[in-house]
Amino acid sequence: MSRTVYDLIGLAAGVAFILALKGLSHPKTARRGNLIGAFGAGLATLVVFFYANEGSSLPLNNLGWILGAIAIGLIIGVPAARKVQMTQMPQLVALFNGVGGGAAALVAIVEYLNLGDKATTAVVIFTVFTVIVGCVSFSGSIITFMKLQELMTTRPVIFPAGRFIIAATLVSVLGVGGWVVNSLGTTPLLILAGLSLLFGVLFVLPVGGADVPIVISLLNAFTGLTVAASGYVLDSTLLIIAGTLVGASGTILTRLMAEAMGRSLFGTLFGAFTAKPQDVAAAGEERPVRSGSPDDVAILLNYARRVVIVPGFGLAVAQAQHTVRELADLMISKGIDVAYGIHPVAGRMPGHMNVLLAEANVPYDQLAEMDEVNPTFGQTDVAIVIGANDVVNPAAQTTPGCPIYGMPILEVNNAANIIFLKRSMRPGFAGIENELLYDPKTMLLFGDAKASLTKVVSALKAL
Amino acid sequence: MEPMAIVSIFVLSVFVGFEVVSKVSSTLHTPLMSGANAIHGVILVGAIIVADHSKTNLELGLSVAAIILATINMVGGFVVTDRMLEMFKGNKK
C-alpha cells in the first residue's frame, strides 16, 4: 500500500472521530456516534497491517507477538466492559483511560530506545512530554479507580507539607526531563518515568471523592495529548488528529463538568490544601433523628399532592431503579403529581441517574433538571431522597469553607416533608455531615433502598 | 513531516475538538467522556508500529505490553460506551 493511500485512510479515520464526538454530543445520535468512532478506530488499526514503514517490509515483523497481544487485550477488555455493573462504570472508564496513558508512555519509551542517537531534539522533547503525561495519567487514574471502588478513603488525603512535596516532585520531573533531552540516556528516561508515576499519585490523592469525575475527565484530556505527541514522534498524522481532538474536547468537557458542579477547576485540584478544617465535632456526637416505618412513609405519600423523587448513588447501588418506577407509577395512578429531580452530578458521574432511570423505562418527561425542579419544592408536599446526600446538603449554600460550598444543590429543604432512604447515618461521598437529616420535617427510613421501596409500595397498595 | 503542517493540523484539531462538544447537556457528559476515552485508544496504531520495528527483546516486551493496554483502552472503551448509550434507547419522546 502506498503512503498516500495509507494517509488517506488515516484521514478518513480522523473524520470518523470528529463525527463520533459530534454524534456523542446529542442524545439521538449518541449511539451512532460511538459506533462511527469504533469503526474509525478499527479501520485505522486494520490498515497498519498493510503498510510497510520505511526500511521495513510486509508482513510486519513480530506479527505473531502483535496479534497475540491484541488477543490478550480483547480477552481482558471486552468481558470487563460487558459485565461491569452500572454502578461501577465510572471506575472502569478511569481504568481504561489509565491504561491508554500507560500505552502511550510505553510507545514513546520503545521508540526512544529504538532511535538511540538518531533521535532529533524535537523528537526527544515530545518523547519526554509523552512519558511524563502518560505516566501521570496512568498512576493518577489508578488512584481515581481506587477511590471510586472504595479500595481507599474517598476523602482528600492531605499530608504534612503536601504542597511542598508535590511542588518538589514536579520540579524534579521537569529537571530530569531536561536531563533526558541533554544526555539521551536510558537511565534518566526510566527515572523520569518513575518520578512521573509518583507525581500522578501525589496529584490525585488530595482530590475529594465528589470531584473525582472531574479529575478523570482531565486525565482523559491528558492522555489525548500524549497520543498526539507520540503521533509526532511516530510521524503519524492520524495519531496527531485523534489525540488533539480528545485533548481539546476533553478540556472543554472537564470545564463543563466543573461548572455543572459549581467548582473552579483550580479549586477541584488544589481545594484540599486551601479549605479550612471542617467542624468535625458534630460528626462525633449522637443527635436525635426521626426514623419512620414503610407504613409511615406510605401514609405520607398517600395524602400528598406533589412528590419529588431525588435519586442518588444509593439507588444505583441497590439497583432499585425498577422499584422506584413502580412506586412512581402507583402514585400517579392515585392522582399524585410525581417528578424526578435530577442533579447533574448525582451518583458518581454526570448523567449517571439519567442512564439508570432510562434503564427502568422511566418516561423522559418525568425527569426534571435541577433548574426546573428547584422553584417547585415550595409547592411539594414530600421530597423522597433515595441514597443521595451531598447533592441535597444545604451546607453547600450555608457553610463557606466546606468542601462542597458553592455547588448547586436540589433545594429539598423547601419541601413540606422530606423522606431520606438511607443505609446508615454515614455521610455522603464528600464526607460532610448533612444538617437536613436532623431537621424536624425529615423522616428517615433505614435499610437497603430496594427493600425499603418494595415495602413502601406494598404498604401504599394496601391503603 | 513539515513542522508548519504539523502545527496547522494541531491547531485546527484543537478548534474542531472545542467546537464539537461545546454545547453538550450534562446527561451526556459521562458517555462523551467515555467515547473520547475510547478514541485515544487509537494509540494501538502507534503500539503496533513500534512493535514492528522493535530490535531488542526489551523493546518487543514493552511494545507487547503497550499493545495489550491500548487494545483494552480502545475496545473496552467503545463497548462500555455503547452499553451506557443502550440505556437511552426507547427513550425518545
Coordinates of C-alpha atoms in Angstrom, one line a residue:
Chain A
M1 CA 0.0 0.0 0.0
S2 CA 1.4 3.4 -0.9
R3 CA 1.9 6.1 1.7
T4 CA -0.8 8.2 0.0
V5 CA -3.4 5.6 0.4
Y6 CA -2.3 4.9 3.9
D7 CA -2.6 8.5 4.8
L8 CA -6.0 8.9 3.1
I9 CA -7.4 6.0 5.1
G10 CA -5.9 7.6 8.2
L11 CA -7.6 10.9 7.3
A12 CA -10.9 9.0 6.9
A13 CA -10.4 7.6 10.4
G14 CA -9.8 11.1 11.7
V15 CA -13.0 12.4 10.2
A16 CA -14.8 9.4 11.8
F17 CA -13.5 10.5 15.2
I18 CA -14.8 14.1 14.6
L19 CA -18.2 12.7 13.6
A20 CA -18.1 10.4 16.6
L21 CA -17.6 13.3 19.1
K22 CA -20.2 15.3 17.3
G23 CA -22.7 12.5 17.5
L24 CA -22.0 11.8 21.1
S25 CA -23.0 15.4 21.9
H26 CA -26.7 14.8 21.2
P27 CA -28.9 12.1 22.8
K28 CA -30.5 11.0 19.5
T29 CA -27.2 10.4 17.6
A30 CA -25.0 9.4 20.6
R31 CA -25.1 5.7 20.0
R32 CA -24.5 6.0 16.3
G33 CA -21.6 8.4 17.0
N34 CA -20.0 5.9 19.2
L35 CA -20.3 3.2 16.5
I36 CA -18.7 5.6 14.0
G37 CA -15.8 6.1 16.4
A38 CA -15.4 2.4 16.8
F39 CA -15.4 2.0 13.0
G40 CA -12.7 4.7 12.6
A41 CA -10.5 3.1 15.2
G42 CA -11.0 -0.4 13.7
L43 CA -10.2 0.9 10.2
A44 CA -7.1 2.7 11.5
T45 CA -5.8 -0.4 13.2
L46 CA -6.5 -2.7 10.3
V47 CA -4.7 -0.6 7.8
V48 CA -1.4 -0.6 9.8
F49 CA -1.0 -4.2 8.9
F50 CA -0.9 -3.4 5.2
Y51 CA 1.6 -0.6 5.2
A52 CA 5.3 -1.2 5.3
N53 CA 7.2 1.6 7.2
E54 CA 10.5 2.9 5.7
G55 CA 13.1 0.2 6.0
S56 CA 10.5 -2.4 6.9
S57 CA 8.6 -4.9 4.8
L58 CA 5.3 -6.8 4.9
P59 CA 4.2 -8.8 6.7
L60 CA 5.1 -6.8 9.8
N61 CA 7.9 -8.1 12.0
N62 CA 6.8 -9.8 15.2
L63 CA 3.4 -10.3 13.7
G64 CA 2.7 -13.2 16.0
W65 CA 3.5 -11.2 19.0
I66 CA 1.3 -8.3 17.8
L67 CA -1.7 -10.5 17.1
G68 CA -1.2 -12.4 20.4
A69 CA -1.1 -9.1 22.3
I70 CA -4.2 -7.8 20.7
A71 CA -6.0 -11.1 21.5
I72 CA -5.0 -10.8 25.2
G73 CA -6.2 -7.2 25.2
L74 CA -9.5 -8.3 23.8
I75 CA -9.9 -11.1 26.3
I76 CA -9.3 -8.7 29.2
G77 CA -11.1 -5.6 27.8
V78 CA -14.3 -6.9 26.3
P79 CA -15.6 -9.0 29.2
A80 CA -14.7 -6.3 31.7
A81 CA -16.7 -3.8 29.7
R82 CA -19.6 -6.2 29.1
K83 CA -20.0 -7.5 32.7
V84 CA -19.4 -4.3 34.7
Q85 CA -22.3 -3.1 36.8
M86 CA -23.8 0.3 36.1
T87 CA -22.6 1.4 39.5
Q88 CA -19.0 0.6 38.6
M89 CA -18.9 2.1 35.2
P90 CA -17.1 5.3 36.2
Q91 CA -14.1 3.5 37.7
L92 CA -13.9 1.2 34.6
V93 CA -13.7 4.3 32.4
A94 CA -11.0 5.7 34.7
L95 CA -9.1 2.4 34.4
F96 CA -9.4 2.3 30.6
N97 CA -8.1 5.9 30.5
G98 CA -5.2 5.0 32.7
V99 CA -4.1 2.0 30.6
G100 CA -4.3 4.2 27.5
G101 CA -1.9 6.7 29.1
G102 CA 0.4 3.9 30.1
A103 CA 0.3 2.6 26.5
A104 CA 1.3 6.0 25.1
A105 CA 4.2 6.3 27.6
L106 CA 5.4 2.8 26.6
V107 CA 5.2 3.6 22.9
A108 CA 7.3 6.7 23.4
I109 CA 9.9 4.7 25.5
V110 CA 10.2 2.0 22.9
E111 CA 10.6 4.5 20.1
Y112 CA 13.2 6.3 22.1
L113 CA 15.2 3.1 22.8
N114 CA 14.9 2.2 19.1
L115 CA 16.1 5.6 17.7
G116 CA 19.1 5.8 20.1
D117 CA 21.4 8.5 18.8
K118 CA 19.3 9.2 15.7
A119 CA 16.6 11.0 17.6
T120 CA 16.3 14.7 16.9
T121 CA 16.0 17.1 19.8
A122 CA 12.3 17.8 18.8
V123 CA 11.6 14.1 18.9
V124 CA 13.2 13.7 22.4
I125 CA 11.3 16.7 23.7
F126 CA 8.0 15.1 22.6
T127 CA 9.1 11.8 24.0
V128 CA 9.8 13.4 27.4
F129 CA 6.3 15.0 27.3
T130 CA 4.6 11.7 26.4
V131 CA 6.4 9.8 29.1
I132 CA 5.6 12.4 31.8
V133 CA 2.0 13.0 31.0
G134 CA 1.3 9.3 30.1
C135 CA 2.7 8.1 33.4
V136 CA 0.8 10.8 35.4
S137 CA -2.4 9.8 33.6
F138 CA -1.7 6.1 34.3
S139 CA -0.9 6.3 38.1
G140 CA -3.5 9.1 38.6
S141 CA -6.2 7.1 37.0
I142 CA -5.3 4.1 39.2
I143 CA -5.8 6.3 42.3
T144 CA -9.1 7.6 41.0
F145 CA -10.1 4.0 40.4
M146 CA -9.2 3.0 43.9
K147 CA -11.1 6.0 45.3
L148 CA -14.3 5.1 43.3
Q149 CA -14.0 1.4 44.1
E150 CA -13.6 2.5 47.7
L151 CA -10.4 0.5 48.0
M152 CA -9.0 3.6 49.8
T153 CA -10.5 6.6 51.5
T154 CA -12.7 8.8 49.4
R155 CA -11.8 11.9 51.4
P156 CA -9.0 14.1 50.3
V157 CA -5.6 12.7 51.5
I158 CA -3.6 15.6 52.9
F159 CA -0.1 15.0 54.3
P160 CA 2.1 17.4 56.1
A161 CA 3.9 19.8 53.8
G162 CA 1.9 18.1 51.0
R163 CA 2.0 21.0 48.6
F164 CA 5.8 21.3 49.0
I165 CA 6.3 17.6 48.3
I166 CA 4.1 17.9 45.2
A167 CA 5.9 21.0 44.0
A168 CA 9.3 19.4 44.7
T169 CA 8.3 16.3 42.7
L170 CA 7.1 18.4 39.8
V171 CA 10.3 20.4 39.8
S172 CA 12.4 17.2 39.8
V173 CA 10.2 15.7 37.0
L174 CA 10.9 18.8 34.9
G175 CA 14.6 18.7 35.8
V176 CA 15.0 15.0 34.9
G177 CA 13.1 15.8 31.7
G178 CA 15.8 18.4 30.8
W179 CA 18.5 15.8 31.7
V180 CA 17.0 13.3 29.3
V181 CA 16.9 15.9 26.5
N182 CA 20.6 16.7 27.1
S183 CA 22.1 13.3 27.8
L184 CA 19.8 11.0 25.7
G185 CA 20.5 8.2 28.2
T186 CA 18.2 5.3 29.0
T187 CA 18.6 5.6 32.8
P188 CA 17.4 9.2 33.1
L189 CA 14.3 8.2 31.0
L190 CA 13.5 5.4 33.4
I191 CA 14.0 7.8 36.4
L192 CA 11.7 10.2 34.6
A193 CA 9.0 7.6 34.2
G194 CA 9.3 6.6 37.9
L195 CA 9.1 10.2 39.1
S196 CA 6.1 10.9 36.8
L197 CA 4.3 7.9 38.2
L198 CA 4.9 9.3 41.7
F199 CA 3.7 12.7 40.7
G200 CA 0.4 11.2 39.3
V201 CA -0.3 9.6 42.7
L202 CA 0.5 12.8 44.6
F203 CA -1.5 14.9 42.3
V204 CA -4.8 12.9 42.7
L205 CA -4.5 12.0 46.4
P206 CA -5.7 15.4 47.7
V207 CA -8.8 15.4 45.5
G208 CA -12.0 14.8 47.4
G209 CA -14.3 12.0 46.3
A210 CA -17.1 14.1 44.8
D211 CA -14.6 15.8 42.5
V212 CA -13.1 12.6 41.2
P213 CA -15.2 12.6 37.9
I214 CA -13.7 15.9 37.0
V215 CA -10.2 14.6 37.5
I216 CA -11.0 11.5 35.4
S217 CA -12.1 13.8 32.6
L218 CA -8.9 15.9 33.0
L219 CA -6.7 12.9 32.9
N220 CA -8.6 11.7 29.8
A221 CA -7.7 15.0 28.1
F222 CA -4.1 14.5 29.2
T223 CA -4.0 11.0 27.6
G224 CA -5.3 12.6 24.4
L225 CA -2.4 15.0 24.3
T226 CA 0.2 12.2 24.9
V227 CA -1.3 10.3 21.9
A228 CA -0.9 13.5 19.8
A229 CA 2.7 13.9 21.0
S230 CA 3.5 10.2 20.2
G231 CA 1.9 10.9 16.8
Y232 CA 4.6 13.5 16.2
V233 CA 7.3 11.0 17.3
L234 CA 6.0 8.3 15.0
D235 CA 5.2 10.6 12.1
S236 CA 1.5 9.6 12.2
T237 CA -1.0 12.3 11.2
L238 CA -3.9 10.2 12.4
L239 CA -2.5 10.0 16.0
I240 CA -1.9 13.7 16.0
I241 CA -5.5 14.4 14.9
A242 CA -7.1 11.8 17.2
G243 CA -5.0 12.8 20.2
T244 CA -5.6 16.5 19.8
L245 CA -9.3 16.1 19.3
V246 CA -9.6 14.2 22.6
G247 CA -7.3 16.6 24.3
A248 CA -9.3 19.6 23.2
S249 CA -12.8 18.2 23.7
G250 CA -11.7 16.6 27.0
T251 CA -10.5 20.0 28.3
I252 CA -13.9 21.6 27.4
L253 CA -15.7 18.7 28.9
T254 CA -13.7 19.0 32.1
R255 CA -14.7 22.7 32.3
L256 CA -18.4 21.9 31.6
M257 CA -18.3 19.2 34.3
A258 CA -16.7 21.6 36.8
E259 CA -19.3 24.2 36.0
A260 CA -22.1 21.7 36.5
M261 CA -20.8 21.2 40.0
G262 CA -20.2 24.9 40.6
R263 CA -16.5 24.4 41.0
S264 CA -13.5 26.0 39.5
L265 CA -11.0 23.6 38.1
F266 CA -8.3 25.1 40.3
G267 CA -10.5 24.6 43.4
T268 CA -11.0 21.0 42.5
L269 CA -7.4 20.2 42.1
F270 CA -6.0 22.3 45.0
G271 CA -9.0 22.9 47.1
A272 CA -7.9 20.4 49.8
F273 CA -4.9 22.5 50.6
T274 CA -6.8 25.8 51.0
A275 CA -10.0 24.7 52.6
K276 CA -10.5 25.5 56.2
P277 CA -10.5 22.5 58.6
Q278 CA -14.1 21.3 59.0
D279 CA -16.1 21.3 62.1
V280 CA -15.8 17.6 62.8
A281 CA -17.2 17.8 66.4
A282 CA -20.7 17.4 65.1
A283 CA -19.9 14.1 63.5
G284 CA -18.9 12.5 66.8
E285 CA -21.9 13.4 68.9
E286 CA -25.2 11.4 68.9
R287 CA -28.1 13.6 67.8
P288 CA -31.7 12.6 67.7
V289 CA -33.1 11.8 64.2
R290 CA -36.7 10.9 63.4
S291 CA -36.9 7.5 61.8
G292 CA -40.1 6.0 60.4
S293 CA -41.5 2.8 59.1
P294 CA -42.5 2.0 55.5
D295 CA -46.2 2.4 56.6
D296 CA -45.5 5.9 57.9
V297 CA -43.9 6.8 54.5
A298 CA -46.9 5.3 52.6
I299 CA -49.4 7.3 54.6
L300 CA -47.4 10.5 54.0
L301 CA -47.3 9.8 50.3
N302 CA -51.0 8.8 50.1
Y303 CA -52.1 12.2 51.1
A304 CA -49.6 14.2 49.1
R305 CA -50.5 16.2 46.0
R306 CA -47.0 16.6 44.7
V307 CA -44.0 14.3 45.3
V308 CA -40.4 14.8 44.0
I309 CA -38.1 11.8 43.9
V310 CA -34.4 12.7 44.3
P311 CA -32.3 9.7 43.3
G312 CA -28.6 9.3 44.2
F313 CA -25.8 6.8 44.2
G314 CA -27.6 4.7 46.8
L315 CA -30.3 4.0 44.2
A316 CA -27.7 2.7 41.8
V317 CA -26.0 0.5 44.5
A318 CA -29.3 -1.1 45.5
Q319 CA -30.3 -1.5 41.8
A320 CA -33.7 0.0 42.9
Q321 CA -34.5 1.8 39.6
H322 CA -37.3 -0.6 38.7
T323 CA -38.8 -0.4 42.2
V324 CA -38.7 3.3 42.2
R325 CA -40.6 3.4 38.9
E326 CA -43.2 1.0 40.3
L327 CA -43.7 3.4 43.3
A328 CA -43.9 6.4 40.9
D329 CA -46.5 4.7 38.7
L330 CA -48.5 3.7 41.7
M331 CA -48.6 7.3 43.0
I332 CA -49.5 8.6 39.5
S333 CA -52.4 6.2 39.4
K334 CA -53.6 7.7 42.7
G335 CA -53.6 11.1 41.1
I336 CA -50.4 12.4 42.7
D337 CA -48.1 14.7 40.7
V338 CA -44.7 12.9 40.5
A339 CA -41.4 14.2 39.2
Y340 CA -37.8 13.1 39.5
G341 CA -35.4 15.8 40.5
I342 CA -32.1 15.0 38.8
H343 CA -29.0 16.7 40.0
P344 CA -26.5 16.9 37.2
V345 CA -23.8 15.1 39.2
A346 CA -25.9 12.8 41.3
G347 CA -24.3 9.4 41.5
R348 CA -20.6 9.1 40.7
M349 CA -20.7 10.7 37.3
P350 CA -22.7 13.4 35.4
G351 CA -25.7 11.9 33.8
H352 CA -25.4 8.7 36.0
M353 CA -29.1 9.0 37.2
N354 CA -30.5 9.6 33.7
V355 CA -28.8 6.4 32.5
L356 CA -30.0 4.4 35.4
L357 CA -33.7 5.6 35.2
A358 CA -33.7 5.2 31.4
E359 CA -32.9 1.6 32.0
A360 CA -36.1 1.3 34.1
N361 CA -38.0 3.0 31.2
V362 CA -38.9 6.0 33.3
P363 CA -40.6 8.4 30.8
Y364 CA -38.3 11.2 29.9
D365 CA -40.8 13.9 30.7
Q366 CA -40.9 12.9 34.3
L367 CA -37.2 13.7 34.7
A368 CA -36.8 17.3 35.8
E369 CA -33.4 19.0 35.7
M370 CA -32.2 21.0 38.7
D371 CA -33.2 24.5 37.4
E372 CA -36.6 23.2 36.5
V373 CA -37.4 21.5 39.8
N374 CA -35.8 23.8 42.4
P375 CA -38.5 26.5 42.1
T376 CA -41.2 23.9 42.7
F377 CA -40.0 22.5 46.0
G378 CA -42.1 25.2 47.8
Q379 CA -45.3 23.5 46.5
T380 CA -44.0 20.0 47.0
D381 CA -45.6 18.0 49.8
V382 CA -43.0 15.2 50.0
A383 CA -39.4 15.0 48.7
I384 CA -38.1 11.4 48.7
V385 CA -34.3 11.4 48.7
I386 CA -33.1 7.9 47.7
G387 CA -29.5 7.3 48.5
A388 CA -28.4 10.9 47.8
N389 CA -26.7 13.1 50.3
D390 CA -24.2 15.7 49.1
V391 CA -26.5 16.9 46.2
V392 CA -29.2 18.0 48.7
N393 CA -26.9 19.2 51.5
P394 CA -27.8 22.8 52.4
A395 CA -24.2 23.2 53.7
A396 CA -23.3 23.9 50.1
Q397 CA -25.2 27.1 50.4
T398 CA -24.8 28.0 54.1
T399 CA -21.3 26.9 55.2
P400 CA -18.5 28.7 53.5
G401 CA -15.3 26.7 53.6
C402 CA -16.9 23.3 53.5
P403 CA -15.6 21.2 50.6
I404 CA -18.9 21.4 48.6
Y405 CA -19.6 25.1 49.3
G406 CA -20.9 26.7 46.1
M407 CA -22.1 23.5 44.5
P408 CA -25.6 24.0 43.3
I409 CA -28.0 21.7 45.2
L410 CA -31.5 20.4 44.9
E411 CA -33.3 22.5 47.5
V412 CA -35.4 19.7 49.0
N413 CA -35.2 21.7 52.3
N414 CA -38.0 23.8 50.9
A415 CA -40.4 20.9 50.6
A416 CA -43.0 20.4 53.3
N417 CA -41.8 16.9 54.2
I418 CA -38.5 15.1 53.4
I419 CA -38.0 11.4 53.4
F420 CA -34.5 10.1 53.3
L421 CA -33.9 6.5 52.4
K422 CA -30.5 5.6 53.7
R423 CA -28.5 2.6 54.6
S424 CA -26.9 4.2 57.6
M425 CA -26.1 7.6 59.1
R426 CA -22.8 7.6 57.3
P427 CA -22.2 10.9 55.5
G428 CA -22.1 11.1 51.7
F429 CA -19.2 10.7 49.3
A430 CA -17.7 14.1 50.1
G431 CA -17.6 13.1 53.8
I432 CA -19.7 16.0 55.0
E433 CA -22.4 15.9 57.7
N434 CA -25.8 16.8 56.4
E435 CA -27.9 19.0 58.7
L436 CA -31.0 18.2 56.9
L437 CA -31.0 14.7 58.4
Y438 CA -31.7 16.3 61.8
D439 CA -34.4 18.6 60.5
P440 CA -37.8 18.1 62.3
K441 CA -39.6 17.7 59.0
T442 CA -37.3 14.9 57.9
M443 CA -38.2 11.3 58.3
L444 CA -35.5 8.6 57.8
L445 CA -36.2 5.2 56.5
F446 CA -33.2 3.0 57.1
G447 CA -32.3 0.0 55.1
D448 CA -31.4 -1.1 51.5
A449 CA -33.2 1.2 49.1
K450 CA -34.7 -1.6 47.1
A451 CA -36.0 -3.5 50.1
S452 CA -37.4 -0.3 51.7
L453 CA -39.1 0.8 48.5
T454 CA -40.7 -2.6 48.0
K455 CA -42.2 -2.3 51.5
V456 CA -43.4 1.2 50.8
V457 CA -45.0 0.1 47.5
S458 CA -46.9 -2.8 49.2
A459 CA -47.9 -0.5 52.1
L460 CA -49.2 2.1 49.7
K461 CA -51.2 -0.5 47.7
A462 CA -52.9 -1.6 50.9
L463 CA -54.1 1.9 51.7
Chain B
M1 CA 6.6 15.9 8.1
E2 CA 6.9 19.7 7.7
P3 CA 6.8 21.4 11.1
M4 CA 4.3 24.0 9.8
A5 CA 2.0 21.3 8.5
I6 CA 2.1 19.7 12.0
V7 CA 1.4 22.9 13.8
S8 CA -1.6 23.6 11.4
I9 CA -3.0 20.1 11.9
F10 CA -2.7 20.5 15.7
V11 CA -4.3 24.0 15.9
L12 CA -7.2 23.1 13.6
S13 CA -7.8 19.9 15.6
V14 CA -7.9 21.9 18.8
F15 CA -10.6 24.1 17.4
V16 CA -12.6 21.2 16.0
G17 CA -12.3 19.5 19.4
F18 CA -13.6 22.6 21.2
E19 CA -16.4 23.2 18.7
V20 CA -17.9 19.7 18.5
V21 CA -18.5 19.4 22.3
S22 CA -19.2 22.9 23.3
K23 CA -23.0 22.6 23.8
V24 CA -23.5 19.1 25.3
S25 CA -26.1 18.6 28.0
S26 CA -24.9 17.2 31.3
T27 CA -26.8 14.0 30.7
L28 CA -24.3 13.1 28.1
H29 CA -21.1 14.1 29.9
T30 CA -20.3 10.6 31.0
P31 CA -20.9 8.8 27.7
L32 CA -19.0 11.6 25.9
M33 CA -16.0 11.3 28.2
S34 CA -16.1 7.5 27.8
G35 CA -16.3 7.8 24.0
A36 CA -13.4 10.2 23.8
N37 CA -11.5 7.9 26.1
A38 CA -12.1 5.1 23.6
I39 CA -10.9 7.2 20.7
H40 CA -7.5 7.8 22.3
G41 CA -7.2 4.0 22.4
V42 CA -6.1 4.5 18.8
I43 CA -2.6 4.7 20.3
L44 CA -2.9 1.0 19.4
V45 CA -1.8 2.0 16.0
G46 CA 1.4 3.5 17.4
A47 CA 2.0 0.5 19.6
I48 CA 1.8 -1.8 16.5
I49 CA 4.2 0.4 14.6
V50 CA 6.8 0.3 17.4
A51 CA 6.3 -3.5 17.8
D52 CA 7.1 -3.8 14.1
H53 CA 10.5 -2.1 14.3
S54 CA 11.5 -3.4 17.7
K55 CA 15.0 -4.8 17.6
T56 CA 15.7 -6.0 21.1
N57 CA 13.8 -8.2 23.5
L58 CA 13.3 -5.2 25.8
E59 CA 11.7 -3.2 23.1
L60 CA 9.5 -6.0 21.9
G61 CA 8.4 -6.7 25.5
L62 CA 7.5 -3.1 26.1
S63 CA 5.6 -2.9 22.8
V64 CA 3.6 -6.0 23.5
A65 CA 2.6 -4.5 26.9
A66 CA 1.7 -1.3 25.1
I67 CA -0.5 -3.2 22.5
I68 CA -2.3 -5.1 25.3
L69 CA -3.0 -1.9 27.2
A70 CA -4.0 0.0 24.1
T71 CA -6.4 -2.7 23.0
I72 CA -8.1 -2.8 26.4
N73 CA -8.4 1.0 26.2
M74 CA -9.9 1.0 22.7
V75 CA -12.1 -2.0 22.6
G76 CA -13.2 -1.8 26.2
G77 CA -13.9 1.9 25.8
F78 CA -16.2 1.6 22.8
V79 CA -18.1 -1.4 24.3
V80 CA -18.7 0.3 27.7
T81 CA -19.8 3.5 25.9
D82 CA -22.2 1.5 23.8
R83 CA -23.6 -0.1 27.0
M84 CA -24.2 3.3 28.6
L85 CA -26.0 4.6 25.5
E86 CA -28.0 1.4 25.1
M87 CA -29.9 2.6 28.2
F88 CA -31.1 5.7 26.3
K89 CA -32.9 3.7 23.6
G90 CA -36.7 3.7 23.5
N91 CA -36.5 7.0 25.3
K92 CA -37.3 9.3 22.5
K93 CA -40.3 11.4 23.3

